Short mmCIF file of C-alpha atoms in Angstrom, two decimals:
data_model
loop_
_atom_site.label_atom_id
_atom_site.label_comp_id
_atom_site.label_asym_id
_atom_site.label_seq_id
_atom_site.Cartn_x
_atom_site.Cartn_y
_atom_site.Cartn_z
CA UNK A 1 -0.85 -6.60 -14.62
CA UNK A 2 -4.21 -6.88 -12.38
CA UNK A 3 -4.57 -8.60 -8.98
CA UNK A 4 -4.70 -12.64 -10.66
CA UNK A 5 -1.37 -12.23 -12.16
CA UNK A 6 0.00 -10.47 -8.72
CA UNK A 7 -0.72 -14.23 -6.75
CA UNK A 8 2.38 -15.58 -8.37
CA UNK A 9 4.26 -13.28 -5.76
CA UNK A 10 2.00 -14.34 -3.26
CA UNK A 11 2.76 -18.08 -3.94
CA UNK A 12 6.77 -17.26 -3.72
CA UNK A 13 6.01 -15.29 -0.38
CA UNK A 14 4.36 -18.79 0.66
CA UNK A 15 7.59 -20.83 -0.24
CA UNK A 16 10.71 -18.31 1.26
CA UNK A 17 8.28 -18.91 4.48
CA UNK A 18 8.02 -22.79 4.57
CA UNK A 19 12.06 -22.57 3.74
CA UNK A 20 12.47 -20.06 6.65
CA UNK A 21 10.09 -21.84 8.94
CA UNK A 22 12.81 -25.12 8.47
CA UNK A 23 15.82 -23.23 8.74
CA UNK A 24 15.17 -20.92 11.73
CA UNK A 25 13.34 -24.18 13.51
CA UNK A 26 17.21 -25.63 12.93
CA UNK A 27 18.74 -23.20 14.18
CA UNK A 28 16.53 -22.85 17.54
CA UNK A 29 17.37 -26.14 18.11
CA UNK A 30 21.16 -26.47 17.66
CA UNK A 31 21.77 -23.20 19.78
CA UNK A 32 18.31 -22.79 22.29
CA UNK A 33 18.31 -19.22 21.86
CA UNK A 34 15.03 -17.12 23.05
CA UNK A 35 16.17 -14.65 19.96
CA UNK A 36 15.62 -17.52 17.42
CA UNK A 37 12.56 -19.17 19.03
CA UNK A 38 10.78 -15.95 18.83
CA UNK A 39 12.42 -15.82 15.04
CA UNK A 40 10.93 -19.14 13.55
CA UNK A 41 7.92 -17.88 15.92
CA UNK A 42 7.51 -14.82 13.64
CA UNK A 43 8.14 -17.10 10.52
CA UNK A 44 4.67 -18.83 10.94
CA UNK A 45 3.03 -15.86 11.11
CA UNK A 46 4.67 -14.89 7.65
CA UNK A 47 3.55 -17.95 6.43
CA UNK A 48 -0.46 -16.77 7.81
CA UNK A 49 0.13 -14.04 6.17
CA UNK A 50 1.35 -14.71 2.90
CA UNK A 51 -1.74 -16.93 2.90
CA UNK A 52 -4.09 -14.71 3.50
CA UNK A 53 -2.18 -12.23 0.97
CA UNK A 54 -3.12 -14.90 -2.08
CA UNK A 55 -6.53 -15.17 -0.99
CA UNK A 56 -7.08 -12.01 -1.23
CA UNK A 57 -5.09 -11.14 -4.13
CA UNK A 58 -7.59 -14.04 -5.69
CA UNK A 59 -10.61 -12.29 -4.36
CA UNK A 60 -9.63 -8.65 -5.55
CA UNK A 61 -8.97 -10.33 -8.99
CA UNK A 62 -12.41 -11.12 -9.48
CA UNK A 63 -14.41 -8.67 -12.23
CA UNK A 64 -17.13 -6.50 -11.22
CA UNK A 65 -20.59 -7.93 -10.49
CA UNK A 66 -24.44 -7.03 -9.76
CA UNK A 67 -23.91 -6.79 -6.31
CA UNK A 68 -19.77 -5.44 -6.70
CA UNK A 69 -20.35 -2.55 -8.97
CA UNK A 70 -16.70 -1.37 -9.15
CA UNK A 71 -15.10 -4.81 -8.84
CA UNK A 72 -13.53 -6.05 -5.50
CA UNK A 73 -9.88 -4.92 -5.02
CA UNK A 74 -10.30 -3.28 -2.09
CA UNK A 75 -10.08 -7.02 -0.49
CA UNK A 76 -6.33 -6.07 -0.38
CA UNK A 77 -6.67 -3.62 2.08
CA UNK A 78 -8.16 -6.34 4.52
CA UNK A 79 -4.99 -8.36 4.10
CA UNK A 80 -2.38 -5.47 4.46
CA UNK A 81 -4.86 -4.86 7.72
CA UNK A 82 -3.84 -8.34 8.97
CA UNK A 83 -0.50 -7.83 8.06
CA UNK A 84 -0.06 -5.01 10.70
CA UNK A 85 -1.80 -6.89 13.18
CA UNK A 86 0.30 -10.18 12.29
CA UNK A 87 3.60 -7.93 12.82
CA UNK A 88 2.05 -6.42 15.76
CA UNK A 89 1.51 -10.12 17.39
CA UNK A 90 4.60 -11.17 16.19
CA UNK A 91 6.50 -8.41 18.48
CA UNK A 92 4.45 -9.29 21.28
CA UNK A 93 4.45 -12.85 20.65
CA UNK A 94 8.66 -11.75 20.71
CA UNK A 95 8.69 -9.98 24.37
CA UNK A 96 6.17 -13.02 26.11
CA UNK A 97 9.34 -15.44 24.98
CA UNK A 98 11.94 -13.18 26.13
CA UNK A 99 10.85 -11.58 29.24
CA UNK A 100 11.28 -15.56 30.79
CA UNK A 101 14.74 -15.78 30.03
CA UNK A 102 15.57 -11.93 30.96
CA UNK A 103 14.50 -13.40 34.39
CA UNK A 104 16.14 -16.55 34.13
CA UNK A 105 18.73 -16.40 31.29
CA UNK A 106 20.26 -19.60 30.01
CA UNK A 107 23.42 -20.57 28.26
CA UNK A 108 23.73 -21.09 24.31
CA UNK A 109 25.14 -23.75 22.19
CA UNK A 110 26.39 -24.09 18.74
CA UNK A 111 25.54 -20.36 18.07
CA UNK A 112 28.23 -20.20 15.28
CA UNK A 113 26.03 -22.82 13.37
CA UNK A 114 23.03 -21.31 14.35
CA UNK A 115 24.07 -17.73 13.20
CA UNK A 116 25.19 -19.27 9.88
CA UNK A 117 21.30 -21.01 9.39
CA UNK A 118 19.66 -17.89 10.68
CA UNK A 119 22.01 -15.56 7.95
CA UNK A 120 20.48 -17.94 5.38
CA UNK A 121 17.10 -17.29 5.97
CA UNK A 122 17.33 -14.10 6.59
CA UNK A 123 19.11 -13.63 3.06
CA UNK A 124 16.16 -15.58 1.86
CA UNK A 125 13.38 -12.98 3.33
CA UNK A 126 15.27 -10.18 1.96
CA UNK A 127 15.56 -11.23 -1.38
CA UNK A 128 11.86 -12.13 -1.40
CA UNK A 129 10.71 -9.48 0.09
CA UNK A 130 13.01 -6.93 -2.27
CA UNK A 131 10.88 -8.41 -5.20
CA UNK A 132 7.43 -7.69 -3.37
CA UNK A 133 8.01 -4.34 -2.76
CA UNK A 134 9.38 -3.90 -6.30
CA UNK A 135 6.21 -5.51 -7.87
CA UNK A 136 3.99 -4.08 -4.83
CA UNK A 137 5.26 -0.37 -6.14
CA UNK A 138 4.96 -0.80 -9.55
CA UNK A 139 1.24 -2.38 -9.40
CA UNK A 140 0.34 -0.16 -6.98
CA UNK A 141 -0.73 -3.32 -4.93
CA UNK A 142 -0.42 -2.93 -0.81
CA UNK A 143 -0.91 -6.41 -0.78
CA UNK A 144 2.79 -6.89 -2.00
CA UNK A 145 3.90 -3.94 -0.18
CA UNK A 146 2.74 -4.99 3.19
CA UNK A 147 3.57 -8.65 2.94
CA UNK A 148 7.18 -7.02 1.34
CA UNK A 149 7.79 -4.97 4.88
CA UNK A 150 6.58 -8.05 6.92
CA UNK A 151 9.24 -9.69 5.75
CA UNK A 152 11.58 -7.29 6.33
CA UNK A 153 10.69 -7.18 9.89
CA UNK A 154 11.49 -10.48 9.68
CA UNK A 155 15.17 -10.04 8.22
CA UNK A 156 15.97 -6.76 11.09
CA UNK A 157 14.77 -9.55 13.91
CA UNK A 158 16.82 -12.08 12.65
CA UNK A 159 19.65 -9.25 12.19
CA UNK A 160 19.13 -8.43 15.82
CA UNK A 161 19.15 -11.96 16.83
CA UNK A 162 22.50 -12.55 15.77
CA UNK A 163 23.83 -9.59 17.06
CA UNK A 164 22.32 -10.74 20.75
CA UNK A 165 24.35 -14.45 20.58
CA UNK A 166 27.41 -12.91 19.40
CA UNK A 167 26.89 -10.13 22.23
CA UNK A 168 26.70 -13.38 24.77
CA UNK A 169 29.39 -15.33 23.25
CA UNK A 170 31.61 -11.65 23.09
CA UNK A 171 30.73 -10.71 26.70
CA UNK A 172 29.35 -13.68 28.72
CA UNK A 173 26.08 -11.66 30.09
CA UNK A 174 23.35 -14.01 29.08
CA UNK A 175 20.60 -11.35 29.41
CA UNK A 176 21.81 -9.87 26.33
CA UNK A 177 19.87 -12.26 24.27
CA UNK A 178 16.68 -11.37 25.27
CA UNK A 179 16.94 -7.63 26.11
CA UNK A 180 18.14 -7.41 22.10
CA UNK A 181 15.06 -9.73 20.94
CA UNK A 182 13.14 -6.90 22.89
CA UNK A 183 14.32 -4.25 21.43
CA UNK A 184 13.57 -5.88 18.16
CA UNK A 185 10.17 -6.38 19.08
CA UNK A 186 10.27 -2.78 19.61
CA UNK A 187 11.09 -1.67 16.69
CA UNK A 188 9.21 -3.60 14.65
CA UNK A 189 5.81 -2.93 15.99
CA UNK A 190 6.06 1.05 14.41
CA UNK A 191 5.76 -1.24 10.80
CA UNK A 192 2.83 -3.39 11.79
CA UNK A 193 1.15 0.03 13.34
CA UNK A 194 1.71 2.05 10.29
CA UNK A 195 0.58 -0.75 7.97
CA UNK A 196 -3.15 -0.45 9.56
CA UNK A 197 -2.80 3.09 9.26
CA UNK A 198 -2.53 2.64 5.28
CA UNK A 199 -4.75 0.20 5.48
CA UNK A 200 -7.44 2.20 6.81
CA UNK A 201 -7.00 5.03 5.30
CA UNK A 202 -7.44 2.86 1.98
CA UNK A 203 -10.88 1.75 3.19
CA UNK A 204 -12.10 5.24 3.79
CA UNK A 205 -11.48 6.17 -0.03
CA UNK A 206 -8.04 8.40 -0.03
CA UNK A 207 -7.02 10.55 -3.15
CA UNK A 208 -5.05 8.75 -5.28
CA UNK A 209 -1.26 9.86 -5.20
CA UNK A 210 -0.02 13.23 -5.55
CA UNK A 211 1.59 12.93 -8.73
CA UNK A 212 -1.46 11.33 -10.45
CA UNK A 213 -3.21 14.63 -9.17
CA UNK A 214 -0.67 16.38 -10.61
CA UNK A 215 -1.02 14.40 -13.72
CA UNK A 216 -4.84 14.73 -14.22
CA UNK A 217 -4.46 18.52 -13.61
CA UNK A 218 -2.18 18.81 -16.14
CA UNK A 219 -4.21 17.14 -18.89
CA UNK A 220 -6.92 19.69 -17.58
CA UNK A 221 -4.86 22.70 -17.76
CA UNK A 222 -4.78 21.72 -21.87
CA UNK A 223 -8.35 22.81 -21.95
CA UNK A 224 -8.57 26.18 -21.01
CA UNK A 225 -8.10 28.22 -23.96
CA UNK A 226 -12.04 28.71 -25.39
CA UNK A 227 -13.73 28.76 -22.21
CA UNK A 228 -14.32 25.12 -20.97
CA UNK A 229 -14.60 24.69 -17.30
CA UNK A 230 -14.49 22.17 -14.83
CA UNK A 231 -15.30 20.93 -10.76
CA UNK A 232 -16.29 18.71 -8.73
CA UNK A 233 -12.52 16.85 -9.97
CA UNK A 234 -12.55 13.50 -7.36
CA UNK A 235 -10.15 10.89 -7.09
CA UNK A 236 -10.14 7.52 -4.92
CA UNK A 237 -8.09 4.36 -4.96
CA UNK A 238 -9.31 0.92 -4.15
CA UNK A 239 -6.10 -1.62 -4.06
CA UNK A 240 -4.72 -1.45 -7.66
CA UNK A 241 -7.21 0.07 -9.25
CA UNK A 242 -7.76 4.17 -9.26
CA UNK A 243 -11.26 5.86 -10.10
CA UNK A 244 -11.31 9.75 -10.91
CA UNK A 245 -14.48 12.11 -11.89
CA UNK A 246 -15.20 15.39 -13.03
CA UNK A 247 -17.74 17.73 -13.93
CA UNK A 248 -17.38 19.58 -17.22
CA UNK A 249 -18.88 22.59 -17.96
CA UNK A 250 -19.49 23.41 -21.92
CA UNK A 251 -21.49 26.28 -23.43
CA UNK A 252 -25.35 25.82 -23.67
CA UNK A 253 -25.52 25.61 -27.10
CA UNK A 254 -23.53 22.79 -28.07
CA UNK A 255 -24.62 19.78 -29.12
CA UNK A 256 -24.44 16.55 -27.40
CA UNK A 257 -22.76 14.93 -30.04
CA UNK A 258 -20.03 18.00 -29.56
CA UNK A 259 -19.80 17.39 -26.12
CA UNK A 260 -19.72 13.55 -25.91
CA UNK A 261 -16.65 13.88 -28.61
CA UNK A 262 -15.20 16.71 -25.55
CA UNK A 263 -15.31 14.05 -23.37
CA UNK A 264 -14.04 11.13 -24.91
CA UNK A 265 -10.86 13.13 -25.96
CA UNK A 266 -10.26 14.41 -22.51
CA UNK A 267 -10.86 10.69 -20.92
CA UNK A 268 -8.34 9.34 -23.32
CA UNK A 269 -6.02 12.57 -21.91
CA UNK A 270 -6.49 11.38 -18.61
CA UNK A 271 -5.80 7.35 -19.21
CA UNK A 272 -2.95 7.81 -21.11
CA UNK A 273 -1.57 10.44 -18.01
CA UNK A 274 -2.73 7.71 -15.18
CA UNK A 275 -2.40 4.45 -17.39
CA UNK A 276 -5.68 1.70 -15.83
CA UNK A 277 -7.36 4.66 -14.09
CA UNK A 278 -11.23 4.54 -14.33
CA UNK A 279 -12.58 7.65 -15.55
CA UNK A 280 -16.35 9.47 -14.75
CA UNK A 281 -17.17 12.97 -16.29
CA UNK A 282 -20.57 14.47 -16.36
CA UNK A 283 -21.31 16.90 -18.67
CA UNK A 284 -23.10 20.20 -17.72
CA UNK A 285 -24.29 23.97 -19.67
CA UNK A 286 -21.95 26.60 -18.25
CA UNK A 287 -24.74 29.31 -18.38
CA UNK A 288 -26.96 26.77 -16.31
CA UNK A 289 -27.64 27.82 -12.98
CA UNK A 290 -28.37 24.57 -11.86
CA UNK A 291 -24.69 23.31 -13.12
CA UNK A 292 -23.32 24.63 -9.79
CA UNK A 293 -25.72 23.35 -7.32
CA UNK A 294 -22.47 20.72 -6.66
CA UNK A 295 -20.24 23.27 -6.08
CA UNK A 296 -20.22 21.59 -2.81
CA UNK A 297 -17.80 18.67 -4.43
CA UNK A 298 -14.93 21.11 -4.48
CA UNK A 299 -12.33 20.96 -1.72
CA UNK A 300 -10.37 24.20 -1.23
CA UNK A 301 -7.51 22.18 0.10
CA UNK A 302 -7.60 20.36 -3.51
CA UNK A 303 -4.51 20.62 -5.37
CA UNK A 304 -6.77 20.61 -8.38
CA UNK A 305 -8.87 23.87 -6.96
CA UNK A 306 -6.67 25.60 -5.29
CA UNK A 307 -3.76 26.03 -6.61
CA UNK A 308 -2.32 27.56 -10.20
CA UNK A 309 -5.49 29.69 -10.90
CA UNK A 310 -4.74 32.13 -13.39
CA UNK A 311 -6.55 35.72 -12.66
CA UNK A 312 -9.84 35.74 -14.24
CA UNK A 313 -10.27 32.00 -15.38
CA UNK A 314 -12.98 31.38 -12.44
CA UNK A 315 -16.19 31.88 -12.69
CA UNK A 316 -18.69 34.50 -10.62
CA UNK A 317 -20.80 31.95 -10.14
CA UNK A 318 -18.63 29.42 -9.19
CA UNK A 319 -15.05 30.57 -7.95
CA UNK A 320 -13.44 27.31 -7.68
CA UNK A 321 -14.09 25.78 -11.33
CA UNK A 322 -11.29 26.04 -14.06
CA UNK A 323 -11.12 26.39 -17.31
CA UNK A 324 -10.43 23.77 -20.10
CA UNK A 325 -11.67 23.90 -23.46
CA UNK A 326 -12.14 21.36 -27.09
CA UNK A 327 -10.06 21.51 -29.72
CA UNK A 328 -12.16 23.75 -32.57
#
C-alpha cells in the first residue's frame, strides 16, 4: 500500500479528533478542571496535526517527477517533525494552564460526569491511535507512527487527568489537579522530543532497518561461490519507500549480456528479501584497477563489510569487498 492509500488513516485520525475535541470541551465545562482544559487544549492540536499528516501523506503520494527524481515521500518526515513540536507545545501549552491554578486552586464540579466523558474519549484516541501504529509499522510510514504516539499522549494526559480529580475529590487538596496535569506535561514532552529526533535523522538519509541489512546481506552471501564480489553496498530510507545500491564486481571477460542477466537475478534476490525496495547496482571488471577507486563507499562499521568475512574471500586490492557469484 503506498502513501495515497495511507490518507484513509489520516482522515479517521481527523474524525476521533473532532469527536474528542466535543467530548473533552463537555467535560471542561461540567467540572472546570485545569486537567481537562489543558486536555481538549491538546485535542486541537491533534486535530492540526492529523491535518497536516493527510497533506502530507497526499504530497508523498505523488510519483516521481523532472524536478523529484526519486519521488517525494520524504514529505512525511516534515509532518512527524511537526508532530514532535505539536506534542512539545501541547505540554507547555499544559503547564501555562496549570501553573495559575497551582497558585490559586479552585474547586471542581460534576467530576464523576466529567471523568465518565473524558474515559470516552480517551477510549476513542486509543483505539485510533492502536490502528495507526499498526498500519504506521506495517507501511513503514512515520506519518502514522507519529500521529499514532500523539495520540497516545493524548490518552496518558487524559489518564492523568482523571487520576488528579479523583485525587481532589479523595483528599480535598485542590492543588492536586494541576501538579498531576504537570507531571503529565512532563512526561509527555520525552515523545514529542524523540519524534524530531526520528524525524531528523530521516532527513539526513539513515540505513534502512537492521533486519533489511540483514536481509540484503543474506541474498549476497548466495553469490560467493565462483568468485563474484561486491562494495560500495548503501542503503537509505525516505518515508515508505527504501533505496539500496551496490557495486558488483565480475571477471573482465564476461560479457555484458552475462553480466546484465547477474544483475537482474540478484535485484529480483534483493526485492523479493525487502518487498518495494528500490534497487541500484553498477557493474564493474574485478581485475580493473580502476573498479576500486570507490573503495571509499565502504563503511567499516557496516554490518554488510564488517562482519561474517570468511578467511580469504577479500580481495588484496580491496579488503572490504565480498564475494558473490552467478549461477553457471
Amino acid at each position: 500500500m503506498g502513501p495515497g492509500n495511507l490518507t484513509r488513516f489520516a482522515w479517521l485520525s481527523i474524525a476521533a479528533a473532532v469527536l474528542t475535541i466535543a467530548l473533552k470541551t463537555t467535560a471542561y465545562v461540567v467540572t472546570g478542571s485545569v486537567g481537562l482544559l489543558s486536555d481538549t487544549m491538546e485535542s486541537f492540536v491533534n486535530l492540526l496535526a492529523a491535518i497536516m499528516a493527510l497533506a502530507m501523506l497526499t504530497l508523498a503520494a505523488r510519483p516521481p517527477d523532472d524536478s523529484h527524481a526519486y519521488g517525494h515521500s520524504k514529505a512525511e518526515y516534515f509532518s512527524s517533525a511537526a508532530e514532535g513540536a505539536l506534542i512539545v507545545l501541547a505540554a507547555a501549552s499544559i503547564a501555562w494552564t496549570a501553573v495559575p491554578r497551582l497558585i490559586t486552586p479552585q474547586p471542581l464540579e460534576g467530576v464523576g460526569l466529567g471523568a465518565v466523558i473524558s474515559a470516552l474519549a480517551s477510549a476513542v484516541n486509543f483505539g485510533v491511535a492502536r490502528v495507526l501504529l499498526r498500519a504506521g509499522q506495517k507501511y513503514h510510514s512515520i506519518t502514522l507512527e507519529a500521529d499514532a504516539r500523539h495520540l497516545m499522549t493524548d490518552v496518558w494526559t487524559t489518564l492523568g487527568v482523571i487520576i488528579g480529580m479523583g485525587a481532589v475529590v479523595y483528599t480535598g487538596y485542590e492543588r492536586l489537579d494541576p501538579i498531576i496535569a504537570l507531571l503529565v506535561a512532563a512526561n509527555i514532552i520525552w515523545t514529542g522530543v524523540q519524534l524530531l529526533r526520528r524525524s531528523a535523522l530521516g532527513l539526513m538519509d539513515a540505513a534502512i532497518p537492521r533486519a533489511d541489512q540483514d536481509s540484503i546481506a543474506a541474498v549476497l552471501a548466495r553469490y560467493g561461490q565462483q568468485g563474484i564480489h561486491y562494495h560500495a553496498l548503501r542503503t537509505r530510507q525516505a518515508g515508505t519507500r527504501k533505496f539500496i545500491s551496490v557495486h558488483v564486481l565480475v571477471p573482465g571477460e564476461w560479457t555484458v549480456q552475462r553480466g546484465h542477466q547477474l544483475l537482474e537475478e540478484l535485484e529480483d534476490a534483493i526485492l523479493h528479501a525487502v518487498t518495494g525496495a528500490h534497487v541500484f547496482t553498477h557493474l564493474e571488471p574485478i581485475d580493473d584497477p580502476t573498479a576500486w577507486h570507490d573503495i571509499d563507499l565502504d563503511r567499516t562499521h557496516s554490518v554488510m563489510q564488517s562482519q561474517k568475512v570468511a578467511p580469504g574471500e577479500g580481495s588484496a586490492k580491496a579488503p572490504n569487498a565480498r564475494r558473490a557469484s552467478p549461477e553457471e
